[in-house]
Amino acid sequence: MSDIEKDAKLPEEAPVDDEVASKALPSSGWKRFIVGSSNAPAENETKRAMQSRHLMMIAIGGTIGTGIFLSAGSAIALAGPGSALLSYVVVGMFVYSVVIALGEMSAMFPVSGAFSVFGSRFVSPALGFTLGWNYWFQCELTAAAIILQFWAPQVQAWEWALVIIVPVFLLQLIHVRAYGESEYWFALVKVLMIIVFIFVGLIYDWGGIKGHPGPGLSNFQNGQAFIGGFQNFAQTFVYAFYSFGGVELVAVAAGESVRPHKTVPRAIKATFIRIVLFYILTILTIGLCINWQDPTLLRAADESDVTASPLTVVFQRAGFGAAEHVVNAVLLTAVLSATNSCFYASSRMLLSLARSGQAPRIFGWVDGRGVPVPALVMALAVSFVTFLTTIWGEGLVFTWLLNLTGISALLVWCSIGLISLRFRAAYRAQGRSLLDLPYTQPLFPLLPAGVVVLALLMFIAEGYSAVKEQPLQAENVVATYIGVALYVVLYLGYAIYERYGLGIRQHFVPLLEVDLQTDAVWKPGEGAMIRDHEGKDEEEAAVAITPGWRTRLSHAATHIY
């Protein structure tokens, strides 16, 4: 029996008979398309078609983007290599704790809405509504046009937007597997570039390239490691947030992955080594090779100059003259990957909101291939509007958009910590066994509680740095917390609607009424039995196959991932 066939036996994956579904439709197809249907089984569902390797690379691809290629150098220029490295370590551990807490819930309840659904189900509908729309608003597509101006600066940014987002939109219309496969290769290119950069950068720094003496540890000596004190250190967090943004994409993709109770924990466990390799080592390499006073560090981010990208600078100083063209090609891949992931995440989140009654029901419609077409069209329309902001320039409005994205990500991560605490409280109150969870987070409740505390401290640090900035600019203070304002407006707005529009007086879901069955991968008490059965099947399959080089590589990969 294949893995997919075994998956079909799980409760949440019961297939819907298309013929039966078509007979269940109202007489007016257009009416159902516009207003939806209360008959949930008659609706098409998304397809579980993404394999383990797709989910693995999505975990990487969602977090390696323009932030690490262009903006990371700004953190070093602002506060020195020591402060930047410490900032990325702190945010990296913070993000890893978020991923662990989210992974515990996503492995048990693999739904496309992820933390939005968890917020509504485990805390309150107002929190789920806020997280869903807050996450949907996080659109970073503006970066695509700015980077692509390097190759053809005479072409307008919005024209490049057409070139990028329309093909990606058409790709997403095919099938979820097309997204998974394309993201797999996009991410692979970025991963290989980062690995090569770290090797070349460290060898150059140690003086291992003839004719190109490296700086060694000089950039960390003579008081150059930490510049500007706590104020500058606090300002580096925004660059780290931007670089790490998208780590929660694995939880969103879990709703369309094969055997999520196995693939999600595997992706979660591998996140730590990815954070160390692709972020912390990259920042360390940049700090070792480029002095904090080097003007290229700021020019890369401020002017989107790919020739000044830290990766390009290190490659060129190590003797690779054509590095700017190679890095630019990889940046194009990063742009495609970011656009691809943005369309996927925003469309699935809008689909989930519509299915939960928190968005117009038309966006809950899914075609026969499992593609949420109306939600994708909405993502396309918003992308056009986002790119149109570049017509009027990237001044204050563009700065506010970037701040909105960064602070919104921090708010989502903080909320995930709170949701995790409430989920465990409900799980314990209802007498459930932790053995039924496909993945159990370690050190509970330290990790989710630490996420909440660290998030609050980072909010305070961001505000402190904005207020202490000289000269004081009110618009910078407002821009720092514009994401908080959106979060509060969404939450209070839905809470008021819920109280006076729907007449619901109970705001928080009581622990004993929390739904721990819907969308679960198995029923209470079945976890150990199913895992034991799958383990025996895998052992029998391993015995039946004569070990060859491909089998050995596959076996090794299971331990790595």
Coordinates of C-alpha atoms in Angstrom, one line a residue:
M1 CA 0.0 0.0 0.0
S2 CA 1.4 3.4 -0.9
D3 CA 1.9 6.3 1.5
I4 CA -0.8 8.3 -0.2
E5 CA -3.3 5.5 0.1
K6 CA -2.5 5.1 3.8
D7 CA -2.9 8.8 4.2
A8 CA -6.4 8.6 2.8
K9 CA -7.4 6.5 5.7
L10 CA -6.9 9.3 8.1
P11 CA -10.1 11.1 9.2
E12 CA -9.4 14.5 7.7
E13 CA -8.5 13.2 4.3
A14 CA -11.6 11.4 3.3
P15 CA -12.0 12.0 -0.4
V16 CA -15.1 13.8 -1.7
D17 CA -16.9 12.0 -4.5
D18 CA -17.0 14.6 -7.4
E19 CA -20.2 13.1 -8.9
V20 CA -22.0 13.2 -5.5
A21 CA -20.7 16.7 -4.9
S22 CA -22.0 17.9 -8.3
K23 CA -25.5 16.6 -7.6
A24 CA -25.5 18.3 -4.2
L25 CA -25.0 21.8 -5.8
P26 CA -27.9 24.2 -5.8
S27 CA -29.7 24.7 -9.1
S28 CA -28.0 28.0 -9.6
G29 CA -24.2 27.4 -10.0
W30 CA -23.5 31.1 -10.1
K31 CA -25.4 31.7 -6.8
R32 CA -23.3 29.1 -5.0
F33 CA -20.1 30.6 -6.5
I34 CA -21.0 34.0 -5.2
V35 CA -22.5 33.3 -1.8
G36 CA -21.1 29.8 -1.0
S37 CA -22.8 26.9 0.5
S38 CA -23.5 25.7 3.9
N39 CA -23.2 22.1 2.7
A40 CA -19.4 21.7 3.4
P41 CA -19.0 18.2 2.0
A42 CA -20.2 19.4 -1.4
E43 CA -17.3 21.8 -1.6
N44 CA -14.1 20.9 -3.3
E45 CA -11.1 20.7 -1.1
T46 CA -7.4 21.4 -1.6
K47 CA -5.2 18.4 -2.5
R48 CA -2.6 16.8 -0.3
A49 CA 0.0 16.6 -3.1
M50 CA 3.2 18.1 -1.6
Q51 CA 5.8 15.5 -0.7
S52 CA 8.3 15.6 2.2
R53 CA 11.1 17.1 0.0
H54 CA 8.8 19.9 -1.1
L55 CA 7.9 20.8 2.5
M56 CA 11.6 20.7 3.4
M57 CA 12.6 23.2 0.8
I58 CA 9.6 25.4 1.5
A59 CA 10.9 25.7 5.0
I60 CA 14.2 26.9 3.6
G61 CA 12.8 28.9 0.7
G62 CA 10.3 30.8 2.8
T63 CA 13.1 32.3 4.9
I64 CA 16.0 32.9 2.5
G65 CA 15.1 36.0 0.6
T66 CA 16.2 39.5 -0.3
G67 CA 16.7 40.3 3.4
I68 CA 19.8 38.1 3.7
F69 CA 21.1 39.1 0.2
L70 CA 20.7 42.9 0.5
S71 CA 19.6 44.1 3.9
A72 CA 21.8 42.0 6.2
G73 CA 24.7 44.3 5.6
S74 CA 22.8 47.3 6.9
A75 CA 22.6 45.7 10.4
I76 CA 26.4 45.4 10.4
A77 CA 26.9 49.0 9.2
L78 CA 24.5 50.3 11.9
A79 CA 25.7 48.5 15.0
G80 CA 28.9 46.6 14.1
P81 CA 29.4 42.9 13.3
G82 CA 29.2 41.7 16.9
S83 CA 25.8 43.4 17.5
A84 CA 24.4 42.2 14.2
L85 CA 25.5 38.6 15.0
L86 CA 24.0 38.8 18.4
S87 CA 20.8 40.2 17.0
Y88 CA 20.5 37.3 14.5
V89 CA 21.2 34.8 17.2
V90 CA 18.5 36.2 19.5
V91 CA 15.9 36.4 16.7
G92 CA 17.0 33.0 15.4
M93 CA 16.4 31.3 18.7
F94 CA 13.1 33.2 19.1
V95 CA 11.9 32.1 15.6
Y96 CA 13.0 28.5 16.3
S97 CA 10.8 28.5 19.4
V98 CA 7.9 29.8 17.4
V99 CA 8.4 27.1 14.7
I100 CA 8.5 24.3 17.4
A101 CA 5.3 25.6 19.1
L102 CA 3.5 26.0 15.8
G103 CA 4.8 22.6 14.5
E104 CA 3.2 20.8 17.5
M105 CA -0.2 22.1 16.5
S106 CA 0.2 21.8 12.8
A107 CA 1.3 18.2 12.9
M108 CA -1.9 17.3 14.8
F109 CA -4.2 19.7 12.9
P110 CA -2.7 20.2 9.3
V111 CA -5.0 22.9 7.9
S112 CA -4.1 25.7 5.4
G113 CA -5.2 28.4 7.8
A114 CA -2.7 27.2 10.4
F115 CA -2.3 29.8 13.2
S116 CA -5.4 31.7 12.1
V117 CA -7.5 28.6 12.6
F118 CA -5.7 27.8 15.8
G119 CA -6.4 31.3 17.1
S120 CA -10.1 31.0 16.5
R121 CA -10.4 27.5 17.8
F122 CA -8.1 27.6 20.9
V123 CA -8.4 31.3 22.0
S124 CA -11.1 33.4 20.4
P125 CA -12.6 34.0 16.9
A126 CA -11.4 37.6 17.1
L127 CA -7.8 36.4 17.4
G128 CA -8.1 34.1 14.4
F129 CA -9.7 36.8 12.3
T130 CA -6.9 39.2 13.3
L131 CA -4.1 36.8 12.5
G132 CA -5.6 35.7 9.2
W133 CA -6.1 39.2 7.8
N134 CA -2.9 40.5 9.4
Y135 CA -0.9 37.7 7.7
W136 CA -2.7 38.2 4.4
F137 CA -1.6 41.8 4.4
Q138 CA 2.0 40.8 4.6
C139 CA 3.0 41.3 1.0
E140 CA 6.7 41.8 0.2
L141 CA 6.4 41.9 -3.6
T142 CA 7.6 45.5 -3.8
A143 CA 11.2 44.2 -3.3
A144 CA 10.9 42.3 -6.6
A145 CA 10.7 45.4 -8.7
I146 CA 13.5 47.2 -6.9
I147 CA 16.0 44.3 -7.4
L148 CA 15.0 43.8 -11.0
Q149 CA 15.8 47.4 -11.8
F150 CA 19.5 46.4 -11.7
W151 CA 19.2 44.6 -14.9
A152 CA 17.0 47.1 -16.8
P153 CA 16.8 50.4 -14.9
Q154 CA 15.1 52.0 -17.8
V155 CA 12.1 49.8 -17.3
Q156 CA 9.5 50.9 -14.8
A157 CA 9.0 48.9 -11.6
W158 CA 5.4 48.2 -12.3
E159 CA 6.3 46.8 -15.7
W160 CA 8.7 44.3 -14.1
A161 CA 5.9 43.5 -11.8
L162 CA 3.8 42.3 -14.7
V163 CA 6.7 40.2 -16.0
I164 CA 7.1 38.4 -12.6
I165 CA 3.7 38.1 -11.0
V166 CA 1.6 37.1 -14.0
P167 CA 3.7 33.9 -14.8
V168 CA 3.7 33.0 -11.1
F169 CA 0.0 33.5 -10.9
L170 CA -0.5 31.2 -14.0
L171 CA 1.8 28.6 -12.4
Q172 CA -0.2 28.5 -9.2
L173 CA -3.4 27.9 -11.2
I174 CA -2.1 24.6 -12.4
H175 CA -1.9 22.5 -9.2
V176 CA -0.4 22.7 -5.7
R177 CA 2.3 20.3 -6.8
A178 CA 3.4 22.9 -9.4
Y179 CA 4.0 25.3 -6.5
G180 CA 5.8 22.7 -4.4
E181 CA 8.1 21.6 -7.3
S182 CA 8.9 25.1 -8.4
E183 CA 9.6 26.2 -4.8
Y184 CA 11.8 23.2 -4.4
W185 CA 14.1 24.2 -7.2
F186 CA 14.0 28.0 -6.4
A187 CA 15.1 27.2 -2.8
L188 CA 17.8 24.7 -3.9
V189 CA 19.5 27.5 -6.0
K190 CA 19.5 29.8 -3.0
V191 CA 20.8 27.2 -0.6
L192 CA 23.7 26.3 -2.9
M193 CA 24.6 30.0 -3.2
I194 CA 24.6 30.5 0.5
I195 CA 26.8 27.4 1.1
V196 CA 29.3 28.4 -1.6
F197 CA 29.4 32.0 -0.1
I198 CA 30.2 30.7 3.4
F199 CA 33.0 28.5 2.2
V200 CA 34.5 31.1 -0.1
G201 CA 34.1 33.9 2.5
L202 CA 35.7 32.0 5.3
I203 CA 38.6 30.8 3.1
Y204 CA 39.1 34.4 1.9
D205 CA 39.0 35.8 5.5
W206 CA 41.6 33.2 6.6
G207 CA 44.0 34.3 3.8
G208 CA 43.5 31.0 1.9
I209 CA 43.2 32.7 -1.6
K210 CA 46.6 33.6 -3.1
G211 CA 46.9 37.3 -4.0
H212 CA 43.8 38.2 -2.0
P213 CA 44.8 38.7 1.7
G214 CA 41.8 38.5 4.0
P215 CA 41.1 40.7 7.0
G216 CA 41.1 37.9 9.6
L217 CA 39.6 39.0 12.9
S218 CA 40.4 42.7 12.4
N219 CA 36.8 43.7 11.9
F220 CA 36.0 42.4 15.4
Q221 CA 38.9 44.1 17.2
N222 CA 39.7 47.6 18.5
G223 CA 36.1 48.3 19.6
Q224 CA 34.6 47.7 16.1
A225 CA 32.4 44.7 17.1
F226 CA 29.7 46.7 18.9
I227 CA 28.9 50.2 17.7
G228 CA 26.4 52.7 19.0
G229 CA 25.4 50.9 22.2
F230 CA 21.9 49.4 22.9
Q231 CA 20.0 51.9 20.7
N232 CA 21.8 50.7 17.5
F233 CA 21.6 47.1 18.6
A234 CA 17.8 47.4 19.0
Q235 CA 17.5 48.9 15.5
T236 CA 19.1 45.8 14.0
F237 CA 16.1 43.7 15.0
V238 CA 14.1 45.0 12.1
Y239 CA 16.6 43.6 9.6
A240 CA 16.6 40.2 11.4
F241 CA 12.8 40.1 11.3
Y242 CA 12.8 40.9 7.6
S243 CA 15.4 38.1 7.0
F244 CA 13.6 35.5 9.0
G245 CA 10.1 36.4 7.8
G246 CA 8.2 33.4 6.3
V247 CA 9.3 30.6 8.7
E248 CA 5.6 30.0 9.5
L249 CA 5.0 29.0 5.8
V250 CA 5.6 25.4 6.7
A251 CA 2.5 25.3 8.9
V252 CA 0.4 26.8 6.1
A253 CA 1.7 24.3 3.6
A254 CA 1.0 21.4 6.0
G255 CA -2.6 21.6 4.9
E256 CA -1.7 20.3 1.5
S257 CA 1.2 17.9 2.3
V258 CA 1.2 14.1 2.2
R259 CA 1.4 12.4 5.6
P260 CA 1.6 15.7 7.6
H261 CA 1.9 13.9 10.9
K262 CA 5.3 12.7 9.7
T263 CA 6.6 15.4 7.3
V264 CA 5.8 18.4 9.5
P265 CA 7.8 17.2 12.6
R266 CA 10.7 16.3 10.2
A267 CA 10.7 19.8 8.8
I268 CA 10.5 21.3 12.3
K269 CA 13.4 19.3 13.6
A270 CA 15.7 20.4 10.8
T271 CA 14.9 24.1 11.3
F272 CA 17.6 24.6 13.9
I273 CA 20.5 23.6 11.6
R274 CA 19.1 25.8 8.8
I275 CA 19.0 28.8 11.1
V276 CA 22.6 28.2 12.2
L277 CA 23.8 27.5 8.6
F278 CA 21.9 30.0 6.5
Y279 CA 21.6 33.0 8.8
I280 CA 24.0 33.0 11.7
L281 CA 27.0 31.7 9.6
T282 CA 26.1 34.1 6.8
I283 CA 26.1 37.1 9.1
L284 CA 29.3 36.0 10.7
T285 CA 31.0 35.6 7.3
I286 CA 29.9 39.1 6.2
G287 CA 31.1 40.6 9.4
L288 CA 34.5 38.9 9.1
C289 CA 35.0 39.9 5.5
I290 CA 33.6 43.5 5.3
N291 CA 34.3 46.3 7.8
W292 CA 31.3 48.0 9.3
Q293 CA 32.4 51.4 7.8
D294 CA 32.4 50.0 4.3
P295 CA 30.0 52.1 2.2
T296 CA 28.8 49.1 0.2
L297 CA 26.9 47.7 3.2
L298 CA 24.4 50.6 3.2
R299 CA 24.3 51.0 -0.6
A300 CA 23.1 47.5 -1.1
A301 CA 19.9 48.0 0.9
D302 CA 19.3 51.8 0.4
E303 CA 19.8 51.8 -3.3
S304 CA 19.0 48.1 -4.0
D305 CA 22.5 47.9 -5.7
V306 CA 23.3 44.3 -6.3
T307 CA 26.9 45.2 -7.1
A308 CA 27.1 46.3 -3.4
S309 CA 25.5 43.2 -2.0
P310 CA 27.7 41.7 0.7
L311 CA 27.7 38.4 -1.2
T312 CA 28.9 40.2 -4.4
V313 CA 31.6 42.2 -2.5
V314 CA 33.1 39.2 -0.8
F315 CA 33.1 37.1 -4.0
Q316 CA 34.8 40.0 -5.9
R317 CA 37.4 40.6 -3.2
A318 CA 38.2 36.9 -3.3
G319 CA 39.0 37.1 -7.0
F320 CA 35.7 36.2 -8.6
G321 CA 35.1 39.2 -11.0
A322 CA 31.8 38.1 -12.5
A323 CA 30.2 37.6 -9.2
E324 CA 27.7 40.4 -9.6
H325 CA 26.0 38.6 -12.5
V326 CA 25.8 35.3 -10.6
V327 CA 24.4 37.0 -7.5
N328 CA 21.9 38.9 -9.5
A329 CA 20.7 35.7 -11.1
V330 CA 20.3 34.1 -7.7
L331 CA 18.5 37.3 -6.5
L332 CA 16.1 36.8 -9.4
T333 CA 15.5 33.3 -8.1
A334 CA 14.8 34.8 -4.7
V335 CA 12.3 37.2 -6.1
L336 CA 10.5 34.4 -8.0
S337 CA 10.5 32.3 -4.8
A338 CA 9.2 35.2 -2.7
T339 CA 6.4 35.9 -5.2
N340 CA 5.6 32.3 -5.4
S341 CA 5.3 31.9 -1.7
C342 CA 3.4 35.1 -1.3
F343 CA 0.7 34.0 -3.7
Y344 CA 0.5 30.6 -2.1
A345 CA 0.3 31.8 1.5
S346 CA -2.1 34.7 0.9
S347 CA -4.5 32.6 -1.2
R348 CA -4.6 29.8 1.3
M349 CA -5.1 32.2 4.2
L350 CA -7.9 33.9 2.4
L351 CA -9.4 30.5 1.6
S352 CA -9.3 29.6 5.3
L353 CA -10.9 32.9 6.4
A354 CA -13.7 32.4 3.9
R355 CA -14.4 28.9 4.9
S356 CA -14.5 30.1 8.6
G357 CA -17.0 32.8 7.7
Q358 CA -14.5 35.6 8.3
A359 CA -14.1 36.7 4.7
P360 CA -16.5 36.8 1.7
R361 CA -17.6 33.3 0.9
I362 CA -16.7 33.5 -2.7
F363 CA -13.0 33.2 -1.7
G364 CA -13.8 29.8 -0.2
W365 CA -14.4 28.3 -3.7
V366 CA -11.9 25.7 -4.9
D367 CA -11.9 24.2 -8.4
G368 CA -11.6 20.5 -9.2
R369 CA -7.8 20.6 -9.1
G370 CA -7.8 21.9 -5.5
V371 CA -6.9 25.5 -6.5
P372 CA -8.6 28.4 -4.7
V373 CA -9.0 30.5 -7.9
P374 CA -10.9 33.5 -6.4
A375 CA -8.4 33.8 -3.6
L376 CA -5.5 33.7 -6.1
V377 CA -7.2 36.4 -8.3
M378 CA -7.5 38.6 -5.2
A379 CA -3.8 38.0 -4.4
L380 CA -3.0 39.1 -8.0
A381 CA -5.1 42.2 -7.7
V382 CA -3.4 43.3 -4.4
S383 CA 0.0 42.6 -5.9
F384 CA -0.7 45.0 -8.8
V385 CA -1.8 47.7 -6.2
T386 CA 1.4 47.1 -4.2
F387 CA 3.6 47.5 -7.2
L388 CA 1.7 50.6 -8.2
T389 CA 3.2 52.3 -5.1
T390 CA 6.5 52.4 -6.9
I391 CA 5.0 54.7 -9.6
W392 CA 4.9 57.5 -7.0
G393 CA 8.3 56.6 -5.5
E394 CA 9.4 54.5 -2.5
G395 CA 9.5 57.3 0.0
L396 CA 7.6 57.5 3.3
V397 CA 4.7 55.2 2.1
F398 CA 7.2 52.5 1.1
T399 CA 9.0 52.8 4.4
W400 CA 5.6 52.3 6.2
L401 CA 4.8 49.3 4.1
L402 CA 8.1 47.7 5.1
N403 CA 7.6 48.5 8.8
L404 CA 4.1 47.1 8.6
T405 CA 5.5 43.8 7.2
G406 CA 8.2 43.5 9.9
I407 CA 6.0 44.4 12.9
S408 CA 3.1 42.2 11.6
A409 CA 5.5 39.2 11.5
L410 CA 6.5 39.9 15.1
L411 CA 2.8 40.1 16.2
V412 CA 2.0 36.8 14.4
W413 CA 4.9 35.1 16.2
C414 CA 4.0 36.5 19.6
S415 CA 0.4 35.3 19.1
I416 CA 1.6 31.8 18.2
G417 CA 3.2 31.6 21.6
L418 CA 0.0 32.6 23.3
I419 CA -2.0 30.1 21.2
S420 CA 0.4 27.3 22.1
L421 CA -0.1 27.9 25.8
R422 CA -3.9 27.9 25.4
F423 CA -3.8 24.8 23.2
R424 CA -1.9 22.8 25.9
A425 CA -4.2 24.1 28.6
A426 CA -7.3 22.9 26.7
Y427 CA -5.6 19.6 25.9
R428 CA -4.8 19.0 29.6
A429 CA -8.3 20.2 30.7
Q430 CA -10.0 17.7 28.4
G431 CA -7.8 14.8 29.7
R432 CA -6.0 14.2 26.4
S433 CA -2.7 12.3 26.4
L434 CA 0.4 13.9 25.0
L435 CA 1.2 10.5 23.4
D436 CA -1.5 11.3 20.8
L437 CA 0.4 14.3 19.5
P438 CA 2.5 13.5 16.4
Y439 CA 5.1 15.9 17.6
T440 CA 5.6 17.2 21.2
Q441 CA 7.5 20.4 21.8
P442 CA 10.3 20.2 24.3
L443 CA 10.7 22.3 27.5
F444 CA 7.0 23.3 27.6
P445 CA 6.0 25.9 28.7
L446 CA 9.3 27.6 28.6
L447 CA 9.5 28.0 24.8
P448 CA 6.0 29.6 24.1
A449 CA 6.3 31.7 27.3
G450 CA 9.8 32.8 26.2
V451 CA 8.4 33.7 22.8
V452 CA 5.8 36.1 24.4
V453 CA 8.3 37.7 26.7
L454 CA 11.0 38.1 24.0
A455 CA 8.4 39.6 21.6
L456 CA 7.3 42.2 24.2
L457 CA 11.0 43.1 24.9
M458 CA 11.6 43.5 21.2
F459 CA 8.5 45.8 20.8
I460 CA 9.9 47.9 23.7
A461 CA 13.4 48.0 22.1
E462 CA 12.0 49.0 18.7
G463 CA 10.1 51.9 20.3
Y464 CA 13.0 53.0 22.4
S465 CA 15.3 53.1 19.4
A466 CA 12.8 55.1 17.4
V467 CA 12.3 57.7 20.2
K468 CA 16.0 58.0 20.9
E469 CA 16.9 58.6 17.3
Q470 CA 18.4 62.0 16.6
P471 CA 17.0 64.1 15.2
L472 CA 13.6 62.8 16.4
Q473 CA 11.2 62.2 13.5
A474 CA 7.6 61.6 14.5
E475 CA 6.9 59.7 11.2
N476 CA 9.5 57.1 12.1
V477 CA 7.9 56.5 15.5
V478 CA 4.5 56.1 13.8
A479 CA 6.0 53.8 11.1
T480 CA 7.5 51.6 13.8
Y481 CA 4.2 50.8 15.3
I482 CA 1.8 51.1 12.3
G483 CA 1.6 47.3 12.3
V484 CA 0.4 47.3 15.9
A485 CA -2.3 49.8 15.0
L486 CA -3.6 47.5 12.3
Y487 CA -3.5 44.5 14.6
V488 CA -5.5 46.4 17.3
V489 CA -8.1 47.7 14.8
L490 CA -8.7 44.3 13.4
Y491 CA -9.0 42.6 16.8
L492 CA -11.3 45.3 18.4
G493 CA -13.3 45.6 15.2
Y494 CA -14.2 41.9 15.1
A495 CA -14.8 41.8 18.9
I496 CA -17.3 44.6 18.6
Y497 CA -19.0 43.0 15.6
E498 CA -19.1 39.7 17.5
R499 CA -20.7 41.3 20.5
Y500 CA -23.2 43.6 18.9
G501 CA -23.6 42.2 15.4
L502 CA -23.7 38.5 16.2
G503 CA -24.9 38.8 19.8
I504 CA -22.2 36.6 21.2
R505 CA -21.2 37.6 24.7
Q506 CA -18.6 34.9 25.4
H507 CA -15.4 36.2 23.9
F508 CA -12.9 33.5 24.8
V509 CA -13.5 29.8 24.0
P510 CA -13.9 27.9 27.3
L511 CA -11.1 25.2 27.7
L512 CA -13.6 22.4 27.9
E513 CA -15.3 23.5 24.7
V514 CA -12.2 23.9 22.6
D515 CA -12.5 21.7 19.5
L516 CA -9.7 19.1 19.5
Q517 CA -11.2 16.7 17.0
T518 CA -12.0 18.6 13.7
D519 CA -9.1 18.2 11.2
A520 CA -7.1 16.0 13.6
V521 CA -4.9 13.4 11.9
W522 CA -6.4 10.7 14.1
K523 CA -8.9 10.1 16.8
P524 CA -8.1 10.1 20.5
G525 CA -6.0 7.0 21.4
E526 CA -5.2 6.1 17.8
G527 CA -1.8 7.9 17.6
A528 CA 0.4 5.2 19.1
M529 CA -1.4 2.4 17.1
I530 CA -1.0 4.2 13.7
R531 CA 2.6 5.1 14.4
D532 CA 3.3 1.4 15.3
H533 CA 1.6 0.2 12.2
E534 CA 3.5 2.6 9.9
G535 CA 6.8 1.6 11.6
K536 CA 6.2 -2.1 10.9
D537 CA 5.2 -1.3 7.3
E538 CA 8.5 0.7 6.8
E539 CA 10.5 -2.1 8.3
E540 CA 9.0 -4.7 6.0
A541 CA 9.6 -2.5 3.0
A542 CA 13.2 -2.0 4.1
V543 CA 13.7 -5.7 4.4
A544 CA 12.1 -6.4 1.0
I545 CA 14.4 -4.0 -0.9
T546 CA 18.0 -5.0 -1.5
P547 CA 20.1 -2.1 -0.2
G548 CA 21.8 -0.2 -3.0
W549 CA 23.5 3.2 -3.2
R550 CA 20.1 5.0 -3.7
T551 CA 18.6 3.2 -0.7
R552 CA 21.5 4.1 1.5
L553 CA 21.3 7.7 0.5
S554 CA 17.6 7.8 1.1
H555 CA 18.2 6.2 4.6
A556 CA 20.8 8.8 5.4
A557 CA 18.5 11.6 4.3
T558 CA 15.8 10.5 6.7
H559 CA 18.3 11.0 9.6
I560 CA 19.4 14.4 8.2
Y561 CA 15.9 15.7 7.7

